[in-house]
Coordinates of N, CA and C in Angstrom, one line a residue:
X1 N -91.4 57.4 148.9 CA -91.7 56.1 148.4 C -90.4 55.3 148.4
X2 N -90.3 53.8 148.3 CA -89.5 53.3 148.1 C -89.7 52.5 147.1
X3 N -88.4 52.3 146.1 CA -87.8 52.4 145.0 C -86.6 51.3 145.3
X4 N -86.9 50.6 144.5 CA -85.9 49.2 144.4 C -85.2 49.7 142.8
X5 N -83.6 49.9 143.1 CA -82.9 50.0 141.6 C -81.9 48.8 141.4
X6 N -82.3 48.5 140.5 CA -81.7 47.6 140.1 C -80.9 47.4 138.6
X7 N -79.5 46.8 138.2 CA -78.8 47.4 137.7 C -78.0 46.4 136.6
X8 N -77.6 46.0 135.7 CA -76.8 44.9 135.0 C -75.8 45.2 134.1
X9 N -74.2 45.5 134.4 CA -73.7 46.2 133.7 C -72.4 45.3 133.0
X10 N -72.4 45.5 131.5 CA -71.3 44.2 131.1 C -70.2 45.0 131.4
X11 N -69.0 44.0 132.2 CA -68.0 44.3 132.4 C -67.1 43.8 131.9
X12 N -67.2 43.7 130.9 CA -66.1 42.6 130.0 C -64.7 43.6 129.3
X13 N -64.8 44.8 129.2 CA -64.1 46.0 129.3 C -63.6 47.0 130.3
X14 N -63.0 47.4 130.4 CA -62.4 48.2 131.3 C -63.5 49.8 131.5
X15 N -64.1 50.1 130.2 CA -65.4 51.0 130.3 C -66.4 50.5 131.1
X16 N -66.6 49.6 130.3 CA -68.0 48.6 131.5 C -67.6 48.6 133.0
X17 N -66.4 48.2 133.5 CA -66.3 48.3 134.7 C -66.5 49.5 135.4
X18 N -66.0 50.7 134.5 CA -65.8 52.3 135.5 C -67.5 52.4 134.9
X19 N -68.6 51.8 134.5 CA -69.6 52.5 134.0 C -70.6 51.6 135.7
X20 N -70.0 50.5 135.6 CA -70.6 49.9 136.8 C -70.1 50.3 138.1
X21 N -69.4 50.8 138.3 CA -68.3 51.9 139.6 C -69.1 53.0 139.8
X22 N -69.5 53.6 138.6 CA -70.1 55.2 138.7 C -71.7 54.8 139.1
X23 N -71.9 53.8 138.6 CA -73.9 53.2 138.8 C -73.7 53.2 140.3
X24 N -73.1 52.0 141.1 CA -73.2 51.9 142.6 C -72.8 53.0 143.3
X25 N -71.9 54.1 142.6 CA -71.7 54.9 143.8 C -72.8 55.9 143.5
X26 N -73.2 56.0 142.6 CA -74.6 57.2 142.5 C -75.7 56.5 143.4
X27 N -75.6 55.7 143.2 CA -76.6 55.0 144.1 C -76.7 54.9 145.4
X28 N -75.4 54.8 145.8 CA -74.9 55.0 147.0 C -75.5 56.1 147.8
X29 N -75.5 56.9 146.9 CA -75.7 58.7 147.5 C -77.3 58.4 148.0
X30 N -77.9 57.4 147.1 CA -79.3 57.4 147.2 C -80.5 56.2 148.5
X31 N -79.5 55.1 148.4 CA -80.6 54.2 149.4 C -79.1 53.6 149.6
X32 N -79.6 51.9 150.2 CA -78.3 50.9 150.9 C -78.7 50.1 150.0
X33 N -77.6 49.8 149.9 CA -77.1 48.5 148.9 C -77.6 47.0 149.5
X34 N -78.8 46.3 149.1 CA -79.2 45.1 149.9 C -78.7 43.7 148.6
X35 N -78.4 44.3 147.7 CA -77.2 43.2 147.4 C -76.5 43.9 146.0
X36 N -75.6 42.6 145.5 CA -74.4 43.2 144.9 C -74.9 44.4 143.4
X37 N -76.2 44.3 142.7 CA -76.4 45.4 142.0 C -78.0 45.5 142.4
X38 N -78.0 45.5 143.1 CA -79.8 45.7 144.2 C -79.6 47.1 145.3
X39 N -80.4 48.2 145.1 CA -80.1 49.1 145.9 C -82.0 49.5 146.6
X40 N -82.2 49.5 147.7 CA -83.2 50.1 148.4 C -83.3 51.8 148.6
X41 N -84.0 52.5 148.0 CA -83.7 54.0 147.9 C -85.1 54.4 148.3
X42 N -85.3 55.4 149.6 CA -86.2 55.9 150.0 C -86.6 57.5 149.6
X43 N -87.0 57.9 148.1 CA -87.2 58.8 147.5 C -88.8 59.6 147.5
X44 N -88.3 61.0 147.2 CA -89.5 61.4 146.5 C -89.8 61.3 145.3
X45 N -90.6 62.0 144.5 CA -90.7 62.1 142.9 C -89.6 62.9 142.6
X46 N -89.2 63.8 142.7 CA -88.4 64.8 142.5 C -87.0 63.9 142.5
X47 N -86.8 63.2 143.5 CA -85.3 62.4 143.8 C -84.9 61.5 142.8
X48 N -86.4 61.2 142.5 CA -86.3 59.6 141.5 C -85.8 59.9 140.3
X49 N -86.7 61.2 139.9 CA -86.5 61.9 138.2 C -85.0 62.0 138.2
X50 N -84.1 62.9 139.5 CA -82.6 62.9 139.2 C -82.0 62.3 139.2
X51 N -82.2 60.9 139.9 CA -81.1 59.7 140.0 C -81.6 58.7 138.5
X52 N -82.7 59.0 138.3 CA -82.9 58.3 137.0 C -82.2 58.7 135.8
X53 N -82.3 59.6 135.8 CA -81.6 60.6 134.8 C -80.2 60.8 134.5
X54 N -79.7 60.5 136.2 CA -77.9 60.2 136.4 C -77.3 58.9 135.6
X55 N -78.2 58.2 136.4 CA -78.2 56.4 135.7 C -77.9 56.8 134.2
X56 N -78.9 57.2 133.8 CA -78.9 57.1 132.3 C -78.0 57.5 131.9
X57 N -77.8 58.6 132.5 CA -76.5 59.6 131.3 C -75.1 58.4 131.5
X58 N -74.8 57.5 132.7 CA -74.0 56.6 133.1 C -74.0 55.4 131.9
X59 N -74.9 54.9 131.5 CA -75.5 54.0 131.3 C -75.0 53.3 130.0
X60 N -74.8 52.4 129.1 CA -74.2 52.1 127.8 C -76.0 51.5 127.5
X61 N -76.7 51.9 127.0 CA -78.2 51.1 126.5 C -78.3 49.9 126.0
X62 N -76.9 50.3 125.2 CA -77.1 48.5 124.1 C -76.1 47.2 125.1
X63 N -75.5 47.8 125.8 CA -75.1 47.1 127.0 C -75.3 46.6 127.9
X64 N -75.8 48.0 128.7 CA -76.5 47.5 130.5 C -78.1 48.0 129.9
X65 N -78.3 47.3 131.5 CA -79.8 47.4 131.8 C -80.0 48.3 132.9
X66 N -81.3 48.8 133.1 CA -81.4 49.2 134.8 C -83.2 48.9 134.7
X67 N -83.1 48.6 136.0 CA -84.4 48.9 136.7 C -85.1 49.1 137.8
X68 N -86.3 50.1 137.8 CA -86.7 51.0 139.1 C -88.2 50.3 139.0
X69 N -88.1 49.7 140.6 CA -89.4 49.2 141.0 C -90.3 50.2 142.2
X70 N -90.9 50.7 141.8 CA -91.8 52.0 142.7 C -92.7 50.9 143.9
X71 N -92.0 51.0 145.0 CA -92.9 50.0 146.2 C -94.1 50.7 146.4
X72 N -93.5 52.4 146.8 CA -94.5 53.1 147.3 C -94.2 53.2 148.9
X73 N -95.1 54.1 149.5 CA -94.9 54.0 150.9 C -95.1 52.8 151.9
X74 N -96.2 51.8 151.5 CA -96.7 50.7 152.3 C -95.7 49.4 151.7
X75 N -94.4 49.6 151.4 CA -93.6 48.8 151.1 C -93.2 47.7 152.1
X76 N -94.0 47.6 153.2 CA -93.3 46.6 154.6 C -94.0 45.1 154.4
X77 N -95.0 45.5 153.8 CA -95.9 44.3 153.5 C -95.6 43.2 152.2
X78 N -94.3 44.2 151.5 CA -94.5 43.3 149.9 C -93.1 43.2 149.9
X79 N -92.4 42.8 151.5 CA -91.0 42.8 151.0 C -90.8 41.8 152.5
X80 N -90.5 40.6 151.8 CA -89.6 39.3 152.9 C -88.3 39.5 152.5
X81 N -87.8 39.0 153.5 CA -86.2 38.6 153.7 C -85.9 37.1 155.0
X82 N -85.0 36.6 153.7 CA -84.3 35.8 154.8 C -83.0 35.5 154.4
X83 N -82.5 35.2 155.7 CA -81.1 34.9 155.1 C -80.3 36.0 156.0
X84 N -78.9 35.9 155.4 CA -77.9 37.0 156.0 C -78.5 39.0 155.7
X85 N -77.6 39.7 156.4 CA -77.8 40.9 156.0 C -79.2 41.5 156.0
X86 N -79.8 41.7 157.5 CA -80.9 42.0 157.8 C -81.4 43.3 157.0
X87 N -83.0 43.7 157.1 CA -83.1 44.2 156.4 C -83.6 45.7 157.5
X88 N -83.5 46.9 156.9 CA -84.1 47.9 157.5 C -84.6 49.0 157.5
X89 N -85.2 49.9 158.2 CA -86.5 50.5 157.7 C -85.9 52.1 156.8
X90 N -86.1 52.3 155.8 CA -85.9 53.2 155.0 C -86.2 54.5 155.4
X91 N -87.3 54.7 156.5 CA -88.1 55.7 157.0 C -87.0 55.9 158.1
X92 N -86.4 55.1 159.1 CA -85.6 55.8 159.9 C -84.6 55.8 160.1
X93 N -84.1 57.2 161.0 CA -82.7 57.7 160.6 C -81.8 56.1 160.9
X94 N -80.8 56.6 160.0 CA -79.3 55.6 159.8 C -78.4 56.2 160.8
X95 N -77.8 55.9 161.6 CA -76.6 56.0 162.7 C -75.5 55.4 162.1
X96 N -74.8 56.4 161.5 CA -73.1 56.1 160.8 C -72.6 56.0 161.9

């Protein structure tokens, strides 16, 4: 399914910053970054529980926020784009 994570971390500290460093690169591991704290992650259930779980243990509560939008598989229909930075399909392979 695909999973929109989404992220809000105060950086007004030098903690806050390395707490927002550790959020995008775990994320990293997980979908592509379609903007600056917006990540597209094509998961299972199993995938979601661990990276949710990472977030958290990352996470300051009374500080940042996060949030996971479950598209599901028929995600092609409930997601426009326009603008720069095209968008692409989660289902197939990525060519580094």
């Amino acid at each position: 399914m695909l999973v929109l994570v989404t992220y809000d971390v105060n950086t007004e500290t030098g903690a806050g910053r390395k707490r927002l460093r550790k959020i995008a690169k775990e994320c990293v591991n997980y979908g592509q970054r379609v903007q600056n704290s917006v990540f597209e992650c094509s998961l299972d259930g199993a995938q979601l529980h661990v990276l949710k779980a990472k977030l958290l243990e990352i996470m300051d509560e009374e500080k940042d926020s996060l949030r996971f939008y479950r598209l599901g598989d028929n995600y092609k229909n409930k997601i426009e784009h326009y603008g720069v930075k095209e968008g692409y399909d989660a289902k197939e392979a990525l060519i580094l």
